[in-house]
CSV table of C-alpha atoms and ligand atoms in Angstrom, one decimal:
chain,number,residue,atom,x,y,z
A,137,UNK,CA,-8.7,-0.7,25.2
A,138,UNK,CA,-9.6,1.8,22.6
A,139,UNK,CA,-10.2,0.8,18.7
A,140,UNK,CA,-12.0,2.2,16.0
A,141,UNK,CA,-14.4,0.0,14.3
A,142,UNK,CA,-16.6,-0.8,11.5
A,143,UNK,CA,-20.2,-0.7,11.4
A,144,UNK,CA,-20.9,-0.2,7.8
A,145,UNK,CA,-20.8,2.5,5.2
A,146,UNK,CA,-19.5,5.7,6.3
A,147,UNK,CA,-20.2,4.5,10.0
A,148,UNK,CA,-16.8,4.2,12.0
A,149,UNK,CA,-16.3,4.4,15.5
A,150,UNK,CA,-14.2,4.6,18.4
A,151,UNK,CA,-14.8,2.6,21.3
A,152,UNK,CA,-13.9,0.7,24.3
A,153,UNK,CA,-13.3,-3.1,23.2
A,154,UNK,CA,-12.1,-6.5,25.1
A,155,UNK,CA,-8.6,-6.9,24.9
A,156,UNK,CA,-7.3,-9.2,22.4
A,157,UNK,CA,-6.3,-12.6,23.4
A,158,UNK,CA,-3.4,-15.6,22.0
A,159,UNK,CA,-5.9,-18.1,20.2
A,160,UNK,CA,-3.5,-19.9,18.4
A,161,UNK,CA,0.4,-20.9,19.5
A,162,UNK,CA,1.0,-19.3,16.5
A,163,UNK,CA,0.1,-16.2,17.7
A,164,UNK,CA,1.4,-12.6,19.2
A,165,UNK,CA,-0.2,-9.9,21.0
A,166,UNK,CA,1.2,-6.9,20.1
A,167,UNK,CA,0.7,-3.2,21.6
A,168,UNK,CA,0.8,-0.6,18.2
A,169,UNK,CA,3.0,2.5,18.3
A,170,UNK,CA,2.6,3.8,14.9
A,171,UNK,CA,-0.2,3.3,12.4
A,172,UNK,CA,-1.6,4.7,9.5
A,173,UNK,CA,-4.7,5.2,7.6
A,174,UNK,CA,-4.3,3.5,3.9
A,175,UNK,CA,-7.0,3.8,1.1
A,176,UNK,CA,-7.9,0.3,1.4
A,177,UNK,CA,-9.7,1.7,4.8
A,178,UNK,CA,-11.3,3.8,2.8
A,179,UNK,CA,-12.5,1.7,0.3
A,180,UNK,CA,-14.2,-0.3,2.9
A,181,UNK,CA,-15.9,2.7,4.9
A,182,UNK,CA,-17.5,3.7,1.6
A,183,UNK,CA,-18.8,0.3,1.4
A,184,UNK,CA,-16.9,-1.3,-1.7
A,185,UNK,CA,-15.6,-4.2,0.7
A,186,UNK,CA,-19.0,-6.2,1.4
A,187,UNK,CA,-16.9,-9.0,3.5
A,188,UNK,CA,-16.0,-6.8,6.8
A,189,UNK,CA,-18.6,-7.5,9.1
A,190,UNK,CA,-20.0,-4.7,11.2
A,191,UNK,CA,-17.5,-4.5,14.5
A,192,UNK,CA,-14.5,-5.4,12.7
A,193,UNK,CA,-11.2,-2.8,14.1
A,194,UNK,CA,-9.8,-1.3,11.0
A,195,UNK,CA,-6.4,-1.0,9.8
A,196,UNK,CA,-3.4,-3.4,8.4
A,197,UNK,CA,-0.2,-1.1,8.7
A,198,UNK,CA,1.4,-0.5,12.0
A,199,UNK,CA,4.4,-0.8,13.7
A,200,UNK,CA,3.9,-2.9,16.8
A,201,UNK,CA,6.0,-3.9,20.4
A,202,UNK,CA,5.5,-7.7,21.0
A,203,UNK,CA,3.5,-7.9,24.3
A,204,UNK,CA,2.7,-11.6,24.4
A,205,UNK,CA,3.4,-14.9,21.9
A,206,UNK,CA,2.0,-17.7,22.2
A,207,UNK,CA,3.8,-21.3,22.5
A,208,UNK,CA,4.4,-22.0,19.0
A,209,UNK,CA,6.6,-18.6,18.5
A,210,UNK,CA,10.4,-19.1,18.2
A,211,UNK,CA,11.7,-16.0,16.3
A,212,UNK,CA,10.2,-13.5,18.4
A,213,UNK,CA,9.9,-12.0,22.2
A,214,UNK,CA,7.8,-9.8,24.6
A,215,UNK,CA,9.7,-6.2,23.7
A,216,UNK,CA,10.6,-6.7,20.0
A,217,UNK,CA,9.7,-3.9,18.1
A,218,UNK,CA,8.4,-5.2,15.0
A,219,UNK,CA,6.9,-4.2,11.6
A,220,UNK,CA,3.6,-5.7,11.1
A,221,UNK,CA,2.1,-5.5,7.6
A,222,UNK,CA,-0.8,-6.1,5.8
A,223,UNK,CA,-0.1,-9.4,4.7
A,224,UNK,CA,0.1,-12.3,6.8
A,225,UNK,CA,1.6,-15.7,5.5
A,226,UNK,CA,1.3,-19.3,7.3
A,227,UNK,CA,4.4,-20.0,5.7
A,228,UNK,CA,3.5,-23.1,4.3
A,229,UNK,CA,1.1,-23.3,1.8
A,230,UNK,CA,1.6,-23.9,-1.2
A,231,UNK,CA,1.2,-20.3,-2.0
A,232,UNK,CA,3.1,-19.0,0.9
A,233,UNK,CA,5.8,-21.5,-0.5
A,234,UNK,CA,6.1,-19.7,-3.7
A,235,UNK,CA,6.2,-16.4,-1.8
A,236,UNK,CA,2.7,-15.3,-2.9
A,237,UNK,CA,1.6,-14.5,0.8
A,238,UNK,CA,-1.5,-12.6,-0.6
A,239,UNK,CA,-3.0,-15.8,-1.9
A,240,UNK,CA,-2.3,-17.6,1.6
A,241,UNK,CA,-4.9,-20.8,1.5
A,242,UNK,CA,-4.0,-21.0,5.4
A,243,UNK,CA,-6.0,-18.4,6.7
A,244,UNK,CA,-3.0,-15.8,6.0
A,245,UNK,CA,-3.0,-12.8,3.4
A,246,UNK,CA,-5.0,-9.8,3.4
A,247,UNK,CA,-7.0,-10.2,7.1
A,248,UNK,CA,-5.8,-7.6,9.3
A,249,UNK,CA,-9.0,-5.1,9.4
A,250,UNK,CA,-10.8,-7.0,6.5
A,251,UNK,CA,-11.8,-10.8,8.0
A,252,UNK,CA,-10.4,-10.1,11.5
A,253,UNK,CA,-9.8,-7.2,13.8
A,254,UNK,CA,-7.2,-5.2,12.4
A,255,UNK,CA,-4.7,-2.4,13.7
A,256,UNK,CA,-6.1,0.9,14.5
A,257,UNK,CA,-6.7,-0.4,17.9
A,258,UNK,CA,-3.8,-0.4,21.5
A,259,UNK,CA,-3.5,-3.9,20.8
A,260,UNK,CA,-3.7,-6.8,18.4
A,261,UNK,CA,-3.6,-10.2,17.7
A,262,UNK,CA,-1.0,-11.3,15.1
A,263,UNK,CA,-1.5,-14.9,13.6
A,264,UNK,CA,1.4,-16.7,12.0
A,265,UNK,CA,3.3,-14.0,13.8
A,266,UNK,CA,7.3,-15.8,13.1
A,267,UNK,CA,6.4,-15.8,9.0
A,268,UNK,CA,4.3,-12.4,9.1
A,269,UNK,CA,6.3,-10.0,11.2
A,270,UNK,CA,9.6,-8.4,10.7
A,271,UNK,CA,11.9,-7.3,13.8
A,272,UNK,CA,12.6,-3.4,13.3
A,273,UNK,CA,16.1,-2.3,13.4
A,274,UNK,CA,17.1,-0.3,16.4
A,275,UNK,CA,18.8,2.2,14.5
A,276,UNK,CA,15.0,3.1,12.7
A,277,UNK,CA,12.5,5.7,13.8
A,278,UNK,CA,9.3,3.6,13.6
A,279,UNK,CA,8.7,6.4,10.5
A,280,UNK,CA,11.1,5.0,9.0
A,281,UNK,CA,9.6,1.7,8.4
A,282,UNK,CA,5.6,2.1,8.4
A,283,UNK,CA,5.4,2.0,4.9
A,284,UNK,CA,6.9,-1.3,4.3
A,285,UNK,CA,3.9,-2.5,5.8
A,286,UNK,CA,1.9,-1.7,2.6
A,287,UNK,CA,2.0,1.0,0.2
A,288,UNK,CA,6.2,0.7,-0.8
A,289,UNK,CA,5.9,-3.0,-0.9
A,290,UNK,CA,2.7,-2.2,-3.4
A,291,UNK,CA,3.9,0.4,-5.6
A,292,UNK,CA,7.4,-2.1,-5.9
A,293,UNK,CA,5.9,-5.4,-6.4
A,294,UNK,CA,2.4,-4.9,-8.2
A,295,UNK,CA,3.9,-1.8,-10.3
A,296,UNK,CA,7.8,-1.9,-11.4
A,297,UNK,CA,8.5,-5.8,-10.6
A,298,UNK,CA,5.1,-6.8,-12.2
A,299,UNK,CA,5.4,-4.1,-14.7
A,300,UNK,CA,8.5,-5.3,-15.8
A,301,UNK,CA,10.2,-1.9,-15.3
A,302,UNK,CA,14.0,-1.8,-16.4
A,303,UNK,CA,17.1,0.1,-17.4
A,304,UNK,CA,16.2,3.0,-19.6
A,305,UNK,CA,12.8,2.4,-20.0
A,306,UNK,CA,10.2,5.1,-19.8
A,307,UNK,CA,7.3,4.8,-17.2
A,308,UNK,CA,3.9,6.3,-16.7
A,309,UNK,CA,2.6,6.5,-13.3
A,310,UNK,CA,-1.5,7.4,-13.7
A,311,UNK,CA,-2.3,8.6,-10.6
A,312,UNK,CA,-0.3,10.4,-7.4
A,313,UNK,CA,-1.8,9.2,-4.3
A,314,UNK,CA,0.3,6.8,-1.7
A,315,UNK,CA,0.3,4.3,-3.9
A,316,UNK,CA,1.7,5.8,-7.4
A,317,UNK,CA,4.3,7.8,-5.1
A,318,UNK,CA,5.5,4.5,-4.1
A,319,UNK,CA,5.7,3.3,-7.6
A,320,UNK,CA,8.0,6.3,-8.3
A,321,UNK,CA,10.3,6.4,-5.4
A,322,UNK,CA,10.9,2.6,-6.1
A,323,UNK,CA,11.2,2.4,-10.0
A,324,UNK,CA,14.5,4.3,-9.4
A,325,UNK,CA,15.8,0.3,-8.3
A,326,UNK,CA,15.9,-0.3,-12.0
A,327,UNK,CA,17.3,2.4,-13.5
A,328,UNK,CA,14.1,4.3,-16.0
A,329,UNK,CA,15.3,6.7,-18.2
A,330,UNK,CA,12.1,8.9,-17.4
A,331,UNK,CA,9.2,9.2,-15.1
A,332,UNK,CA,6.1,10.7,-16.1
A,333,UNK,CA,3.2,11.1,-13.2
A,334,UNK,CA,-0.3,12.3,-13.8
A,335,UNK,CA,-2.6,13.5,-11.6
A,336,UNK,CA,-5.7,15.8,-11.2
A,337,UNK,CA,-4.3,17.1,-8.0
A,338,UNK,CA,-1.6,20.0,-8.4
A,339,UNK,CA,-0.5,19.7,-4.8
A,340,UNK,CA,0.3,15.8,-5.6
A,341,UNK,CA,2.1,16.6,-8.5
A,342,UNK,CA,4.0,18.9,-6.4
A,343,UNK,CA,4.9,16.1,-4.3
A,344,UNK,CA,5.9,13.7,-7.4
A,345,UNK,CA,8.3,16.7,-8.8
A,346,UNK,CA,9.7,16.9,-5.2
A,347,UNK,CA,10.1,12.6,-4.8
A,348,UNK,CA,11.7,12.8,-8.1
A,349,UNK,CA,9.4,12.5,-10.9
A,350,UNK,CA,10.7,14.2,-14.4
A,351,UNK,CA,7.4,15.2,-15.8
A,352,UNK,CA,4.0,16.0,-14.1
A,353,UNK,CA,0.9,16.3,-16.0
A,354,UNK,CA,-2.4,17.3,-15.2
A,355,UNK,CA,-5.0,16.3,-17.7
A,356,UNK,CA,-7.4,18.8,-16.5
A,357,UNK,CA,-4.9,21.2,-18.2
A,358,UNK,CA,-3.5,19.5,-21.2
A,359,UNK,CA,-4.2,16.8,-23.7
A,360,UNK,CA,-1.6,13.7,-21.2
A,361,UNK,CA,-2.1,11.4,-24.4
A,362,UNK,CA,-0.3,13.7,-26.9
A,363,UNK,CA,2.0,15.3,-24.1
A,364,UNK,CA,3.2,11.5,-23.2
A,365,UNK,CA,3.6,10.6,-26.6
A,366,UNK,CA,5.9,13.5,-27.6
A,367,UNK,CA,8.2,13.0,-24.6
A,368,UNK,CA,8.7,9.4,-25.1
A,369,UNK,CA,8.6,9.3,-29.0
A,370,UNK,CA,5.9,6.7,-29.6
A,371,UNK,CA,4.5,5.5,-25.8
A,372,UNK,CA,5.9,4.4,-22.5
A,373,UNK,CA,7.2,1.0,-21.7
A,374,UNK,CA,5.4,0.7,-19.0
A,375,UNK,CA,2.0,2.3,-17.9
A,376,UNK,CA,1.2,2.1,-14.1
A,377,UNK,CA,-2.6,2.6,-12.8
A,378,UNK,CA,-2.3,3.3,-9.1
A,379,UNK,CA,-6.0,4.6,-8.9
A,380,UNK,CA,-8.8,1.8,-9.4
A,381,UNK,CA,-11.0,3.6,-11.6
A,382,UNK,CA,-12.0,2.9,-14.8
A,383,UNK,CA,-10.7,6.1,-16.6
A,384,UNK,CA,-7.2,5.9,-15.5
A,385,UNK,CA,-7.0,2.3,-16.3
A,386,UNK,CA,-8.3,3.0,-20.1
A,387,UNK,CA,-6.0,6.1,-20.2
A,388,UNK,CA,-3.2,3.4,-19.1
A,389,UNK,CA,-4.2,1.4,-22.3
A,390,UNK,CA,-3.7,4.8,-24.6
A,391,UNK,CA,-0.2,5.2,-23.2
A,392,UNK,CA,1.4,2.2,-23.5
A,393,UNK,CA,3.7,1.6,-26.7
A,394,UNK,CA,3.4,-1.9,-28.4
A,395,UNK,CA,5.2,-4.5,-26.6
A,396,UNK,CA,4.8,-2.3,-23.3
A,397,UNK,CA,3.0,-3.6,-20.0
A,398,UNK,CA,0.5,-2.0,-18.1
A,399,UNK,CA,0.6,-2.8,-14.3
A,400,UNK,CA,-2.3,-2.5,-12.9
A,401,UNK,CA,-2.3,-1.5,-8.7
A,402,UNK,CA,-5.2,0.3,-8.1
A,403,UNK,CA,-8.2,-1.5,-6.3
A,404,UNK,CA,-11.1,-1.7,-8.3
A,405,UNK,CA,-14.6,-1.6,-7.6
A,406,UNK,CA,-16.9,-1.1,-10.7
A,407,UNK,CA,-16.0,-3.0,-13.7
A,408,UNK,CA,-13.6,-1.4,-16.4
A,409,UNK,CA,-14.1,-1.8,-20.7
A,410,UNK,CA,-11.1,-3.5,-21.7
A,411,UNK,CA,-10.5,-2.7,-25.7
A,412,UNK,CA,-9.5,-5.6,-26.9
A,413,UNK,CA,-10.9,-4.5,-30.2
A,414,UNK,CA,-7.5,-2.1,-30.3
A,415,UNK,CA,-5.1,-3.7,-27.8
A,416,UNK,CA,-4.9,-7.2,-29.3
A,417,UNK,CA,-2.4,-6.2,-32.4
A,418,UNK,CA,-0.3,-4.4,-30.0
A,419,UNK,CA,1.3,-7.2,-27.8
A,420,UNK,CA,0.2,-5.5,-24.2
A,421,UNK,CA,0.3,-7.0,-21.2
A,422,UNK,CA,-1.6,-6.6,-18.4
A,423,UNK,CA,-0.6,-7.8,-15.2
A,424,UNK,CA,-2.8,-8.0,-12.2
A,425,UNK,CA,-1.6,-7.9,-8.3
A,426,UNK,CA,-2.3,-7.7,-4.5
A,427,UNK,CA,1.0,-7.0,-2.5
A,428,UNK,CA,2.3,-10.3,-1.1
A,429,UNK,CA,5.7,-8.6,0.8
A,430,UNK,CA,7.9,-10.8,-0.4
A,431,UNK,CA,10.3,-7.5,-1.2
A,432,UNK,CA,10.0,-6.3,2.6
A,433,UNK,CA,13.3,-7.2,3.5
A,434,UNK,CA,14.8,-6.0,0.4
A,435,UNK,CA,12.9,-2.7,0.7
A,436,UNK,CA,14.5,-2.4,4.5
A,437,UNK,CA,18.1,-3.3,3.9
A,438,UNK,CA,17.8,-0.1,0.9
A,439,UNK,CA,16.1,2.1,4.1
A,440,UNK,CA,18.6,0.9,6.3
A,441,UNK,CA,21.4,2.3,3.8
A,442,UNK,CA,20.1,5.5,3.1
A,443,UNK,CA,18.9,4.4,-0.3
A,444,UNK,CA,15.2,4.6,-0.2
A,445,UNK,CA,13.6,7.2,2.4
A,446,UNK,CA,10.2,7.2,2.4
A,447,UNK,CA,9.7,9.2,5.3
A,448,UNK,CA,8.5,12.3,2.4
A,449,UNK,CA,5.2,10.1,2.1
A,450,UNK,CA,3.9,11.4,5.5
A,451,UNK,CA,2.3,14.5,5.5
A,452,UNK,CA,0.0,14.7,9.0
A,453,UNK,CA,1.0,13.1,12.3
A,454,UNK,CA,-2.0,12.9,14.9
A,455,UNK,CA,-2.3,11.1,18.1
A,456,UNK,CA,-4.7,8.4,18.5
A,457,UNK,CA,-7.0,10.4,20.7
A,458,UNK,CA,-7.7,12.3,17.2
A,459,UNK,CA,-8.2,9.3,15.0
A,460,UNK,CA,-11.3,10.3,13.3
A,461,UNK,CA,-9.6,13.7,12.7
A,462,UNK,CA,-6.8,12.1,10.9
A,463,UNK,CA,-9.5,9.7,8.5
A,464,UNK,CA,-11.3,13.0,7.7
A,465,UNK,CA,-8.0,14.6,7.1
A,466,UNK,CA,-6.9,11.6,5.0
A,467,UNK,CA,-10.0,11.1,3.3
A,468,UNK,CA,-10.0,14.9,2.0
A,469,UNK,CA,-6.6,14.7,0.5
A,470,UNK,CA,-7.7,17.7,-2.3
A,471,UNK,CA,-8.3,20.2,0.7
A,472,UNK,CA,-6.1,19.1,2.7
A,473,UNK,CA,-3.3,18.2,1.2
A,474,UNK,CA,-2.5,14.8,3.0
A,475,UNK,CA,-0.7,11.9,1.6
A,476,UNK,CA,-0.1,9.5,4.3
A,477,UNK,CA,-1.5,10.4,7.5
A,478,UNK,CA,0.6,9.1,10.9
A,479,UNK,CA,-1.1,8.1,13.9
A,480,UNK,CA,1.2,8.0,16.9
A,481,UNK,CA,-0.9,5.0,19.0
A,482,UNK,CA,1.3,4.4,21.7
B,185,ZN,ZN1,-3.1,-0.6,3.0
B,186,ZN,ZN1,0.0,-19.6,3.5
């Protein structure tokens, strides 16, 4: 079967590899349908992600047909469709207990694509497959659902629920890639009296404007510190960083009020100053998070009713045959003007 795999820094491939096979009873073999590309891919081809070894398929968000389980698998069959996300959880340790499937000391969490093969590939193998995946309902395009696999459950949990977002407050959203879109679509759930996002990319403000956002700034153009403390009289209540760099995560610091959080999401890979010689008389907080999908369900009952659509996301469907198309195309979001990029697998 045909997979696209790592072989170090800005070396990706497509190739011909062994078919995946039950190792566990645990297990599933699935055949993907629908994938995408998520930064986190990215990240790793430029090299910021030391522990994928050379070979390793990439990818963690698909949407997925059961092909095979293995003896141990009670809630699912050959022919579910099924979402499959980037977090796998045993189930039952103590972490997975206290839904906090990202910490998984089982062998769970983050592995799709990082510590085993992951999902830009025909098939996989899904361990823990009756606490990791999620059936698809049949009413749902697979569209519909792809982004509950990372990026909505992200923006939800590690920025608004870890944030702290709630009724009337007003949020800042630093940065207006998959991530920070997420972030806004979902902070409607709790009812912010404003939503500012900021962005050096005009054609991803546009996007924020069109998902709902009630102020875009581009700091390229005007002072954001001034503009965002005029808006909100004084600071927003919550600053989201949804990039990873250290800029946005100090301009975060600048926006916050006193008594305000700042959440960040963004994956990190240098280290960031944190002024503590300012922020310690202003009773921040800064909360810290890697998705665990604990607010899947939640996220596809609101999908499911027409609440939450986050097919808008997806700018660029390609078929798999054009797979290192699509990571160019997702890759050079500034020409190009891709947010999420669809691969149609199967
Ligand atoms: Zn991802
Ligand atoms: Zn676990």
């Amino acid at each position: 079967m045909k997979a696209v795999r790592y072989y170090g820094p800005g070396d990706k491939r497509v190739e011909d590899v062994p078919e995946p096979a039950i190792q566990e009873p645990t297990d599933a073999i699935v055949r993907v349908r629908t994938a995408t590309i998520c930064g986190t891919d990215l990240h790793i081809l430029k090299g910021h992600v030391p522990e994928v070894k050379p070979g390793t398929v990439l990818g963690h968000e698909a949407v997925a047909v059961v092909e095979e389980v293995g003896t141990g698998v009670r809630r699912f069959r050959p022919g579910d469709r099924v979402i499959v996300p980037a977090i796998s959880a045993c189930g039952i340790c103590s972490y997975c207990r206290r839904q906090m499937y990202g910490q998984c000391e089982n062998g769970g969490g983050w592995i799709f694509g990082h510590l085993i093969d992951g999902l830009h590939a025909e098939r996989a193998r899904v361990p823990f497959a009756d606490t990791s995946l999620y059936p698809v309902p049949p009413e749902l395009e697979d569209e519909d659902v792809l982004f509950l696999t990372d990026i909505l459950p992200t923006g939800y949990e590690c920025g608004i629920v870890r944030g702290r977002v709630k009724a009337g407050d007003a949020v800042a959203i630093v940065g207006s890639g998959p991530i920070g879109l997420s972030a806004l679509v979902t902070s409607r759930l709790h009812g912010p009296r404003m939503v500012i996002v900021i962005d050096l990319d005009d054609n991803r403000l546009e996007l924020a404007r069109r998902l709902g956002a009630d102020h875009v700034l581009n700091p390229s153009r005007l002072d954001v510190r001034r503009e965002v403390m005029s808006l909100t009289g004084g600071g927003v209540d919550v600053a989201i960083e949804a990039v990873g760099v250290p800029d946005t995560f100090e301009l975060c610091t600048e926006l916050v009020r006193p008594g305000g959080n700042i959440a960040n999401v963004g994956v990190h890979g240098s280290p960031v100053t944190l002024h503590l010689e300012r922020l310690w008389i202003r009773d921040v907080t800064i909360t810290t998070q890697l998705v665990d999908g604990y607010t899947i369900p939640l996220l596809l009952d609101l999908i499911r009713a027409r609440r939450l659509d986050p097919r808008p996301l997806a700018t660029h469907t390609f078929g798999f045959d054009r797979v290192m198309e699509a990571y160019d195309v997702f890759a050079n979001a500034a020409e190009t003007r891709a947010c999420k990029v669809v691969l149609k697998v199967a």
